PDB file of C-alpha atoms in Angstrom:
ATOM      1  CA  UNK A   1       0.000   0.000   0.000  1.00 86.00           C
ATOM      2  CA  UNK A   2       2.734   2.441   0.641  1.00 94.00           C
ATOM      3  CA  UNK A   3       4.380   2.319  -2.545  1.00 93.00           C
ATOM      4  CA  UNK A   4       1.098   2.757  -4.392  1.00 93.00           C
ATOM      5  CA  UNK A   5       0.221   5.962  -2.686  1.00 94.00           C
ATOM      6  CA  UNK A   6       3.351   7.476  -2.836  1.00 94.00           C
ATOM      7  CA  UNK A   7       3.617   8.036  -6.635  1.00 91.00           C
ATOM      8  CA  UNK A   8       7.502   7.723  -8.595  1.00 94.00           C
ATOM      9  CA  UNK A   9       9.692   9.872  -9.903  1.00 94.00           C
ATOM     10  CA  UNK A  10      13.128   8.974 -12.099  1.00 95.00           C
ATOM     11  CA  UNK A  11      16.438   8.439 -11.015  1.00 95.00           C
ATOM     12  CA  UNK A  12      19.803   9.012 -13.073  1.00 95.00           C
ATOM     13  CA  UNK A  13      22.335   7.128 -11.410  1.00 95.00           C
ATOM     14  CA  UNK A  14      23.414   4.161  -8.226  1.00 95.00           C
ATOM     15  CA  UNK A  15      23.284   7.260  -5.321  1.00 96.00           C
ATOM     16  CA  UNK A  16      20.182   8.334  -6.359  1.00 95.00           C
ATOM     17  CA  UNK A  17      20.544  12.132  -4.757  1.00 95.00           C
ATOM     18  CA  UNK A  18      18.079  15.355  -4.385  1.00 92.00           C
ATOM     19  CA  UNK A  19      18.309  18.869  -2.762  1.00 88.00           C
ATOM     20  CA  UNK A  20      16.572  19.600   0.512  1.00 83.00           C
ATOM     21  CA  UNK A  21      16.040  23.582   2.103  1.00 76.00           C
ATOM     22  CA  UNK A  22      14.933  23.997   4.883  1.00 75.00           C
ATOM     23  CA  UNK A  23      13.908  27.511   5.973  1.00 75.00           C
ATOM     24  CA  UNK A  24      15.075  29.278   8.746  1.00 77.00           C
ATOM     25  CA  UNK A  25      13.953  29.121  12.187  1.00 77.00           C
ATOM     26  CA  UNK A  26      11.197  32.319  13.180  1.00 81.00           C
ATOM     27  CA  UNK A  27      12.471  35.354  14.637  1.00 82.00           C
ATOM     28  CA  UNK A  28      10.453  37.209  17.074  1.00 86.00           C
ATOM     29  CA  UNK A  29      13.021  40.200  17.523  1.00 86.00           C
ATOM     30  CA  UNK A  30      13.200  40.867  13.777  1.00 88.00           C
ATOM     31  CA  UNK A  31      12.585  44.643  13.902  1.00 89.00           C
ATOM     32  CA  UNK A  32      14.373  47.107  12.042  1.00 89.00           C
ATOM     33  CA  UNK A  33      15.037  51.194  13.165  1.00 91.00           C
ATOM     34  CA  UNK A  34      13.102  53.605  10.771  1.00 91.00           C
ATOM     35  CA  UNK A  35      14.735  54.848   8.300  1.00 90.00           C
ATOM     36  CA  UNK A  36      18.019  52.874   8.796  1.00 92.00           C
ATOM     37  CA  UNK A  37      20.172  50.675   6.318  1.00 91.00           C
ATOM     38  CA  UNK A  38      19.983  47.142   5.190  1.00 88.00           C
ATOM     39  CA  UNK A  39      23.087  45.022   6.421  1.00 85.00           C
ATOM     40  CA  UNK A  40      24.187  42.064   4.902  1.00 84.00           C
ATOM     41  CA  UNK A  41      25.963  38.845   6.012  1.00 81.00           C
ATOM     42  CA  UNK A  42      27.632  35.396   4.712  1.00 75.00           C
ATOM     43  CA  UNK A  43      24.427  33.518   6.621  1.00 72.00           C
ATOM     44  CA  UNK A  44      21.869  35.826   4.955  1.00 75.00           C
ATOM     45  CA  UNK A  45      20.688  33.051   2.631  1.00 75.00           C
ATOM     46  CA  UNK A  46      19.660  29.146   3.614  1.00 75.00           C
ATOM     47  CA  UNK A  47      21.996  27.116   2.218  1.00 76.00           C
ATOM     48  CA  UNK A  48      20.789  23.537   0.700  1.00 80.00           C
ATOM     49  CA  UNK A  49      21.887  20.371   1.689  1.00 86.00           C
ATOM     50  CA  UNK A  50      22.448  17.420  -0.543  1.00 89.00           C
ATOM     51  CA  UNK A  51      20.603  13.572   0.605  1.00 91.00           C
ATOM     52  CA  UNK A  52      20.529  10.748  -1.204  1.00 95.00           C
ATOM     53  CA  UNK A  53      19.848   6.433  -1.172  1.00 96.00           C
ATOM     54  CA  UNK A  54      21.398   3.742  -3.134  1.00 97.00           C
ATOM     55  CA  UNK A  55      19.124   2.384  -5.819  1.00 97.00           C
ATOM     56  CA  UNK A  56      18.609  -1.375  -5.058  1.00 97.00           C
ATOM     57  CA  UNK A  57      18.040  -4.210  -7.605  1.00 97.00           C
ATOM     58  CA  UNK A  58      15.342  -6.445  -7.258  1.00 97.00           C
ATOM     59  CA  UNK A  59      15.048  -9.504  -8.791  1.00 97.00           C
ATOM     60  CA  UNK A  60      12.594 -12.903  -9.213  1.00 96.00           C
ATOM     61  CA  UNK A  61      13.476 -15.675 -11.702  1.00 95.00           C
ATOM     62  CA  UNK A  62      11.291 -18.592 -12.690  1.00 93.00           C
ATOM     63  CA  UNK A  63      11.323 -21.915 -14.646  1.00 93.00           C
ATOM     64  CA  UNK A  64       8.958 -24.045 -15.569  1.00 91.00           C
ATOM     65  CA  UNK A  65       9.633 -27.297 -17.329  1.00 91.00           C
ATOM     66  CA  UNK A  66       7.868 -27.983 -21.009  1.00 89.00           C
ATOM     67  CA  UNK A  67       5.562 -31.023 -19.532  1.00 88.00           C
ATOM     68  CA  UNK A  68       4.281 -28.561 -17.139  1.00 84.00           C
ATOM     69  CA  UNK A  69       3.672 -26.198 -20.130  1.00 82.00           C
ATOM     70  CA  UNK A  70       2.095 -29.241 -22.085  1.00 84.00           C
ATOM     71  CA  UNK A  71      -0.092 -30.613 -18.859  1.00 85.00           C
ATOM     72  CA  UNK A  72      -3.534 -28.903 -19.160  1.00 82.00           C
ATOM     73  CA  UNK A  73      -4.367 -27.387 -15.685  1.00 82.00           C
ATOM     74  CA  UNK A  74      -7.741 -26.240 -14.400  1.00 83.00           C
ATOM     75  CA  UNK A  75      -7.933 -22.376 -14.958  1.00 82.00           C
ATOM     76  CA  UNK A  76      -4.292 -22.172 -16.189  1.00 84.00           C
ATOM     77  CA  UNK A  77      -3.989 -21.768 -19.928  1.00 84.00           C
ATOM     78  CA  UNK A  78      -0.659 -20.987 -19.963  1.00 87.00           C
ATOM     79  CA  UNK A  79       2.012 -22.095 -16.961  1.00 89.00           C
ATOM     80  CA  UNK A  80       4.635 -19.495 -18.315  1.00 89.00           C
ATOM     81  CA  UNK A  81       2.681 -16.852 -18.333  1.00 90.00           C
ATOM     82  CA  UNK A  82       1.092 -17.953 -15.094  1.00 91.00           C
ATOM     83  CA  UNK A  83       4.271 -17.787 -13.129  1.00 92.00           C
ATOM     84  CA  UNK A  84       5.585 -14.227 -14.713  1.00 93.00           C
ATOM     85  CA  UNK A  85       2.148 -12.784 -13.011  1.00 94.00           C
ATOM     86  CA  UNK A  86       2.496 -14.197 -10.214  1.00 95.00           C
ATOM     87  CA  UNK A  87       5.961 -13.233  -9.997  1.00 96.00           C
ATOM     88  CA  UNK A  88       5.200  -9.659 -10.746  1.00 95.00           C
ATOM     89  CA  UNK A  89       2.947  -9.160  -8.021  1.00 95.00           C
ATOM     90  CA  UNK A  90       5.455 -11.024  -5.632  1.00 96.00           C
ATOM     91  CA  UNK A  91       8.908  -8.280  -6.716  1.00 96.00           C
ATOM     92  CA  UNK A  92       6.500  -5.671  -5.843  1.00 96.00           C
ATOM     93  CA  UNK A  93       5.428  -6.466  -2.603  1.00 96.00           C
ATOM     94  CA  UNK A  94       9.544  -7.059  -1.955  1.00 96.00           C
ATOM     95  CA  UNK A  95      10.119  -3.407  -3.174  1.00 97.00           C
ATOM     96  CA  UNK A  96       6.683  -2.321  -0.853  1.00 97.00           C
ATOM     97  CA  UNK A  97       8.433  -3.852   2.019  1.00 97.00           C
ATOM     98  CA  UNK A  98      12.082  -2.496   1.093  1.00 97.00           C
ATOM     99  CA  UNK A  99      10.311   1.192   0.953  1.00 97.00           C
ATOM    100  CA  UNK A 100       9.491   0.607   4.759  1.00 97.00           C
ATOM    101  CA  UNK A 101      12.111  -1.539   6.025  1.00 97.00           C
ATOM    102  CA  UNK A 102      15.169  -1.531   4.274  1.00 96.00           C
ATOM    103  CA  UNK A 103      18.510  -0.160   5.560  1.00 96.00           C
ATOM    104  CA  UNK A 104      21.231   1.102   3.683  1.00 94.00           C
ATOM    105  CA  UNK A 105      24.568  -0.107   2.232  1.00 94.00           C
ATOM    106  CA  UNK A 106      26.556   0.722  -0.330  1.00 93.00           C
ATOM    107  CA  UNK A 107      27.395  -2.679  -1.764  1.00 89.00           C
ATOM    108  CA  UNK A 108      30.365  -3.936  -3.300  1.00 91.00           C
ATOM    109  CA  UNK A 109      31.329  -6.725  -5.827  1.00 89.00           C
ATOM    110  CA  UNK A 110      30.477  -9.120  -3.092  1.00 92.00           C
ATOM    111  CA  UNK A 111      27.262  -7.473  -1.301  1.00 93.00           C
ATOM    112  CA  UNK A 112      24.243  -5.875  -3.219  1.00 95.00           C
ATOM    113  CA  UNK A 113      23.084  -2.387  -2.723  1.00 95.00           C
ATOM    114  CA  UNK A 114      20.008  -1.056  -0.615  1.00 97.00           C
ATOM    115  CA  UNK A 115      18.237   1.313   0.124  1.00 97.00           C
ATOM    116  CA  UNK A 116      17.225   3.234   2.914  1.00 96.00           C
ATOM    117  CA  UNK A 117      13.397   2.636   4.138  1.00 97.00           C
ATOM    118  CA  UNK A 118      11.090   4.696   5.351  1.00 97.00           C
ATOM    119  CA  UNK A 119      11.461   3.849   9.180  1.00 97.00           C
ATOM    120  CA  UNK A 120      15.189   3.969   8.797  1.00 97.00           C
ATOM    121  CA  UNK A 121      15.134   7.423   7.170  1.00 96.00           C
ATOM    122  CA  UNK A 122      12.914   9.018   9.759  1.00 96.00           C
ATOM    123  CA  UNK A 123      15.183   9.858  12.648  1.00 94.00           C
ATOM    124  CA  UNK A 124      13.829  12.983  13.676  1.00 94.00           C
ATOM    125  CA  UNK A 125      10.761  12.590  14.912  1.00 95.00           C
ATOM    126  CA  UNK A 126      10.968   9.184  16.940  1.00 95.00           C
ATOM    127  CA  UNK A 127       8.894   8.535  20.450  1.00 94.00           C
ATOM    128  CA  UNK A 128       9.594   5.254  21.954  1.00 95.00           C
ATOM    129  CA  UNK A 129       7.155   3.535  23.838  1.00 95.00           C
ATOM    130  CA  UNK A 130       7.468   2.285  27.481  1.00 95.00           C
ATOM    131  CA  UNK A 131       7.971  -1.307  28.751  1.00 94.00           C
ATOM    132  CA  UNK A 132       4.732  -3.004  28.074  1.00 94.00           C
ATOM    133  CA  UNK A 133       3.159   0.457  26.480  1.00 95.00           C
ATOM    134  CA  UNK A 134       1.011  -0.350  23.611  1.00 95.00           C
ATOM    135  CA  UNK A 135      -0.254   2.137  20.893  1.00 95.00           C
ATOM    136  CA  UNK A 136      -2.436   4.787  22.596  1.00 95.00           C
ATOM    137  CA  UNK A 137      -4.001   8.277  22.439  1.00 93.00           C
ATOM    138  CA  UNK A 138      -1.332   9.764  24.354  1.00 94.00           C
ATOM    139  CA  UNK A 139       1.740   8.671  22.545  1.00 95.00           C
ATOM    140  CA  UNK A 140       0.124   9.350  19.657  1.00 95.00           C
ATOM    141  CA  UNK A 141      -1.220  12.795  20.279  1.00 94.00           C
ATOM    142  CA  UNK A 142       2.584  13.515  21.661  1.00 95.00           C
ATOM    143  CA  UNK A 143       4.172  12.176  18.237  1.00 95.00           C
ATOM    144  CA  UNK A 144       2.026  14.527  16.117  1.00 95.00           C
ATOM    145  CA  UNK A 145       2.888  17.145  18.480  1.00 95.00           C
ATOM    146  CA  UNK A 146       6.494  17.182  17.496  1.00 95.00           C
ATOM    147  CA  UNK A 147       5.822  16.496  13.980  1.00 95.00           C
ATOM    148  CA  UNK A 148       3.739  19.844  13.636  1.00 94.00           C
ATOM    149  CA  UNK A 149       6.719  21.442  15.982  1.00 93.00           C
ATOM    150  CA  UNK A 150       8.764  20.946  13.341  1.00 91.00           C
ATOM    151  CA  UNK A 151       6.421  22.380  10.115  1.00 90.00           C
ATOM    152  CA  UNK A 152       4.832  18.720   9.187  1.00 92.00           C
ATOM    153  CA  UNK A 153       1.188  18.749   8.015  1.00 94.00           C
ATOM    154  CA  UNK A 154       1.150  14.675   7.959  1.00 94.00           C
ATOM    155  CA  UNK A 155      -1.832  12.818   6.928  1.00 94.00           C
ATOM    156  CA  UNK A 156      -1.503   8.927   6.849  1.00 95.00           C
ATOM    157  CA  UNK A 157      -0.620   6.729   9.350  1.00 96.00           C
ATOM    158  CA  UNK A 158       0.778   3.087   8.948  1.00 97.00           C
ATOM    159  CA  UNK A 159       0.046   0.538  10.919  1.00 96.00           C
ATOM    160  CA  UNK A 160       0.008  -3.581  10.659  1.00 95.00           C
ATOM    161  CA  UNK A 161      -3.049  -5.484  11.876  1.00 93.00           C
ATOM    162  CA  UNK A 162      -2.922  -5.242  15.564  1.00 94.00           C
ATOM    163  CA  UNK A 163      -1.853  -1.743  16.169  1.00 95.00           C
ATOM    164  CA  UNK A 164      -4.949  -0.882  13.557  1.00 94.00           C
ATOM    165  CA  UNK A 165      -7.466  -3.068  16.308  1.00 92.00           C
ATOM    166  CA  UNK A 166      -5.440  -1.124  18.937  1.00 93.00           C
ATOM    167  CA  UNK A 167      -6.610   2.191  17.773  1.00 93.00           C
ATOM    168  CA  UNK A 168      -9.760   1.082  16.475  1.00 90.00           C
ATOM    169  CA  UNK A 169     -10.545   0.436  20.000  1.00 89.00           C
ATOM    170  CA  UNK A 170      -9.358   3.837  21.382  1.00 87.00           C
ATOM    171  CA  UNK A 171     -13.143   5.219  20.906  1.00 74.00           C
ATOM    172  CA  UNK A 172     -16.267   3.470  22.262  1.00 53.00           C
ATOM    173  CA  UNK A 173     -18.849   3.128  19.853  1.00 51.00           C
ATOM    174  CA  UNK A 174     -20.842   5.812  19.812  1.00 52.00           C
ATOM    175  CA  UNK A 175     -24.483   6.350  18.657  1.00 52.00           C
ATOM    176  CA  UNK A 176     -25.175   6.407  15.196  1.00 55.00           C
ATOM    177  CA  UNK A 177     -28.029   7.528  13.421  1.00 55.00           C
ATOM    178  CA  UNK A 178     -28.819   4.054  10.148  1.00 57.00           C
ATOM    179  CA  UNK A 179     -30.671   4.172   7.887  1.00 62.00           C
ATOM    180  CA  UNK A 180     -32.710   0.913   7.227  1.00 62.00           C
ATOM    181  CA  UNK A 181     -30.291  -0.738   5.196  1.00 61.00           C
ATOM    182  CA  UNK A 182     -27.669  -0.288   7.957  1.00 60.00           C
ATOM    183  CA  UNK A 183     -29.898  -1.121  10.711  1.00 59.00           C
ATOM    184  CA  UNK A 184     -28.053  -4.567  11.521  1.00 61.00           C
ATOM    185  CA  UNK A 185     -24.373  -2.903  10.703  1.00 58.00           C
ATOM    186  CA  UNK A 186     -22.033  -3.036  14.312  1.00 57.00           C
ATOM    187  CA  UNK A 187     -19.127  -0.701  13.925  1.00 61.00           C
ATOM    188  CA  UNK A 188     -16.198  -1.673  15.335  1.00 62.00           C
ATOM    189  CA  UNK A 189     -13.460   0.763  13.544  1.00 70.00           C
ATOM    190  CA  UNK A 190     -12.425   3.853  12.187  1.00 78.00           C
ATOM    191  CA  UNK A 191     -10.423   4.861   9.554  1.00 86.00           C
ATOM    192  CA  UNK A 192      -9.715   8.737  10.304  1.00 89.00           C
ATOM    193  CA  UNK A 193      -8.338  10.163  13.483  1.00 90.00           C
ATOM    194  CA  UNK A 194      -9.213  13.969  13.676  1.00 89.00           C
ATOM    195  CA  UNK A 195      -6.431  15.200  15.977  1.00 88.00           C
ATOM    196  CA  UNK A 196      -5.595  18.182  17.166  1.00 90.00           C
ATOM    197  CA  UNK A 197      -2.470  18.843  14.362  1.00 91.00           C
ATOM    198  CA  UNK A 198      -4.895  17.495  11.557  1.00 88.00           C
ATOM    199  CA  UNK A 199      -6.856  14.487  10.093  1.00 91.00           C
ATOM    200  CA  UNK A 200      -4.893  11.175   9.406  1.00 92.00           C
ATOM    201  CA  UNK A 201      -6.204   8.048   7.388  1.00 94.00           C
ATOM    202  CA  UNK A 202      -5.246   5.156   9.500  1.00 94.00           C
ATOM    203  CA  UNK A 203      -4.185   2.627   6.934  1.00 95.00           C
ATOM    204  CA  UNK A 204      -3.305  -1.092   8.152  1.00 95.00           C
ATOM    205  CA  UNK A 205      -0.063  -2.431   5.762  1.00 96.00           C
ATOM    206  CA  UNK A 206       1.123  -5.447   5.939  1.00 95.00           C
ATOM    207  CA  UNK A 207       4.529  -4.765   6.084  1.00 96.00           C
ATOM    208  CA  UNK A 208       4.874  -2.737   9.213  1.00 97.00           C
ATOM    209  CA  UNK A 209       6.614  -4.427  11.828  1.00 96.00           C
ATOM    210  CA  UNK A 210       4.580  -5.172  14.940  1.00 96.00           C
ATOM    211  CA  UNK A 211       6.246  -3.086  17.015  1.00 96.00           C
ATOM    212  CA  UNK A 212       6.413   0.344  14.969  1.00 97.00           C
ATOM    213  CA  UNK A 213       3.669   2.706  13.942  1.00 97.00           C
ATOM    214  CA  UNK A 214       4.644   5.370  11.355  1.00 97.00           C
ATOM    215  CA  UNK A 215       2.801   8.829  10.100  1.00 97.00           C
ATOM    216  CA  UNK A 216       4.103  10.218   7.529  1.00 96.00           C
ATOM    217  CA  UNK A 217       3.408  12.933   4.854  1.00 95.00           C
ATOM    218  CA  UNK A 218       3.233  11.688   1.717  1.00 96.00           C
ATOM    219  CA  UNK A 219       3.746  14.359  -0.477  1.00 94.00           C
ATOM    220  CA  UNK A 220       7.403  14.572   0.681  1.00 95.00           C
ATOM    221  CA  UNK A 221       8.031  10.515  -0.178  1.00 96.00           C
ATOM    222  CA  UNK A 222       8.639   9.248  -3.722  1.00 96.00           C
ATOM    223  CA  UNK A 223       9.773   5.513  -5.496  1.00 97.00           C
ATOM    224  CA  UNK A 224      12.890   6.780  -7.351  1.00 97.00           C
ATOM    225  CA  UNK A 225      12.885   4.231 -10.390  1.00 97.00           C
ATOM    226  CA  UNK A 226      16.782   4.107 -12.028  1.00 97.00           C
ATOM    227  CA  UNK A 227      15.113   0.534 -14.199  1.00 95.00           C
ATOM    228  CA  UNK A 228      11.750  -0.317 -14.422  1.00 93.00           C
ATOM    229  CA  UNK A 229      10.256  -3.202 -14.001  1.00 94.00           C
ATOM    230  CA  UNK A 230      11.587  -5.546 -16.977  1.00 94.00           C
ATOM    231  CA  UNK A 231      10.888  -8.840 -18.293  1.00 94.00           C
ATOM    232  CA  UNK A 232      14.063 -11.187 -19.615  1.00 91.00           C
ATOM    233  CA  UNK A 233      13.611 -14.405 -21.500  1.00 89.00           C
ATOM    234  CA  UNK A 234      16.398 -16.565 -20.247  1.00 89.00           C
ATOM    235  CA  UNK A 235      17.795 -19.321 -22.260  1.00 84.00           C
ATOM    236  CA  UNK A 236      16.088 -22.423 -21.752  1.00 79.00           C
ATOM    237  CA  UNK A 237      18.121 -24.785 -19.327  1.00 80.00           C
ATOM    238  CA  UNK A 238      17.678 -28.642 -20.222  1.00 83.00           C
ATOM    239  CA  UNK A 239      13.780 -29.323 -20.196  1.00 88.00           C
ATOM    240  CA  UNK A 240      12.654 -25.970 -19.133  1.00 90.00           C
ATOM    241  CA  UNK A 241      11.574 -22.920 -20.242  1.00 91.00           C
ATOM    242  CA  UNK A 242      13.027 -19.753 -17.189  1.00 93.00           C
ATOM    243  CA  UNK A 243      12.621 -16.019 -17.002  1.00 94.00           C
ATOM    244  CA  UNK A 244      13.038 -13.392 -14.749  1.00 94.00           C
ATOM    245  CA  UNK A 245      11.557  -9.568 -14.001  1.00 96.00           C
ATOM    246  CA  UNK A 246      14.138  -7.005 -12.506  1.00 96.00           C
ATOM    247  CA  UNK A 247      13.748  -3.925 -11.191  1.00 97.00           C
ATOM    248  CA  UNK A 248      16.211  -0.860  -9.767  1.00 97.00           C
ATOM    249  CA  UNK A 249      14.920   1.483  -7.256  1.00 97.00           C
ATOM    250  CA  UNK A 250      15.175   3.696  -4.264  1.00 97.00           C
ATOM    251  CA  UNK A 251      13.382   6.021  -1.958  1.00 97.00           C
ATOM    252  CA  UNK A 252      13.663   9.487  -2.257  1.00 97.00           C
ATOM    253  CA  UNK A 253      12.845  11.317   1.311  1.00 95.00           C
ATOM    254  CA  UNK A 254      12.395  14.975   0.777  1.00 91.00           C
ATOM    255  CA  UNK A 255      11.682  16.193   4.508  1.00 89.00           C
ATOM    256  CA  UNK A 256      12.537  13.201   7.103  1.00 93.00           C
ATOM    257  CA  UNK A 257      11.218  15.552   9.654  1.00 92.00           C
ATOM    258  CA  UNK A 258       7.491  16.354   7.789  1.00 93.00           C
ATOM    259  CA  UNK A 259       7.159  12.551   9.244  1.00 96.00           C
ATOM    260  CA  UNK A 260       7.373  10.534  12.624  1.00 96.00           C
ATOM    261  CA  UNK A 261       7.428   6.612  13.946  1.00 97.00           C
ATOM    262  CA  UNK A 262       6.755   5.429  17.408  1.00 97.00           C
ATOM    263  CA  UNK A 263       8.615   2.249  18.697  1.00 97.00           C
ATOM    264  CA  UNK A 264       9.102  -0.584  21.117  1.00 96.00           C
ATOM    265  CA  UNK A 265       5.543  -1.101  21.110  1.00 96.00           C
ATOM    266  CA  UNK A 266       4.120  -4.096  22.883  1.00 94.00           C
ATOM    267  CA  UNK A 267       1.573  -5.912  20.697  1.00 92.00           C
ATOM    268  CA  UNK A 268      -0.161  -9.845  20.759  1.00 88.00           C
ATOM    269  CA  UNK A 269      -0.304 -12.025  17.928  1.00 81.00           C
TER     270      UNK A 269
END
């Protein structure tokens, strides 16, 4: 789900790298006398800084031998084809979980490139939780705090299945007005939290670890795509038929600090 929301932009080389300004902090005693000159200095204007991630490749082969391609299967008309679907869907969900997860290194001839995840690049705004604290109101409200402290408008929260019961639960139900066709309806969740720094969808994803929730504003994250997705025939291999679909790609993280993650949750399978 993350990588579908975020949207893609293009990336030129291995360090895939972008500019970040920031502006500078508010000045209450900015006042100037009447009539007076303008003065200049070396720290009059907000210098850039320069970020960037290692594109990582992403790779899933397949085979499948000629009898299977010859055995008629129910539903299957073609084995092949079946498996470079299937196997589409599957390198995706690997980069979906690298966009989160992934830490960075710079590879060499023996050790591949990777990226550096969402959670990893987020350093800023980080609240862990106490011993045995799970996900509530509290810690919540207090993340978002900081996050607007520091000029983020987020507006989507990630969370994997428990955490999104968790908060589901921080509200009793409350009356509702049906109408007849919703009459035998019981509603147990929510997906927007209306808090006091702004409205976030609460979006369960798979991918999150157990123990980390993360709210982020989207705007400011991108899939940085050097290759991609591609489809190679390989050449066949005795009695088989084998391809593979590769991929090169990174996240680009404009404003770590737009976003925050809570950690060391407790949580129940």
């Amino acid at each position: 789900m993350f990588k579908s929301r975020i949207g893609g932009t293009q990336a030129k080389y291995r360090l895939h790298e972008w500019q970040v300004q920031d502006l500078a902090a508010s000045n209450s005693a900015n006042a100037k006398v009447e009539g007076s000159a303008t003065t200049f200095a070396s720290g009059d204007s907000t210098l850039r800084t320069r970020q960037g991630n290692y594109t990582q490749i992403l790779e899933k082969p397949w085979s499948v031998s000629y009898t299977q391609m010859a055995v008629e299967v129910a539903g299957v008309a073609d084995e092949y084809a079946e498996q470079r679907r299937l196997k589409t869907i599957e390198i995706m969900r690997d980069l979906n979980a690298a966009l989160i997860n992934q830490t960075s290194a710079s590879g060499d001839s023996a050790t591949a490139r990777t990226m550096q995840g969402a959670l990893a690049a987020i350093t800023t705004n980080a609240t862990a939780a106490a011993v045995n604290e799970k996900v509530n109101q509290p810690l919540y409200n207090k993340l978002m705090r900081l996050i607007w402290l520091q000029g983020g408008r987020p507006n989507a929260t990630y969370v994997r299945g428990y955490n999104k019961q968790v908060i589901s639960g921080w509200t009793m139900p409350t009356q509702r007005h049906l109408s007849q066709s919703e009459a035998k309806t019981l509603y147990a969740s929510f997906d927007k939290y209306d808090s006091d720094f702004g409205t976030q969808l609460i979006l369960p994803e798979r991918e999150m670890p157990d123990a980390q929730v993360m709210v982020v504003e989207e705007k400011h994250f991108k899939v940085a795509y050097l290759r991609p997705l591609e489809y190679k025939e390989i050449s066949e291999n005795g009695g088989s038929q084998r391809g593979r679909i590769e991929s090169e790609a990174t996240l680009e993280y404009r404003s770590e600090n737009s976003s925050g993650k809570i950690t060391c949750l407790t949580f129940e399978y």
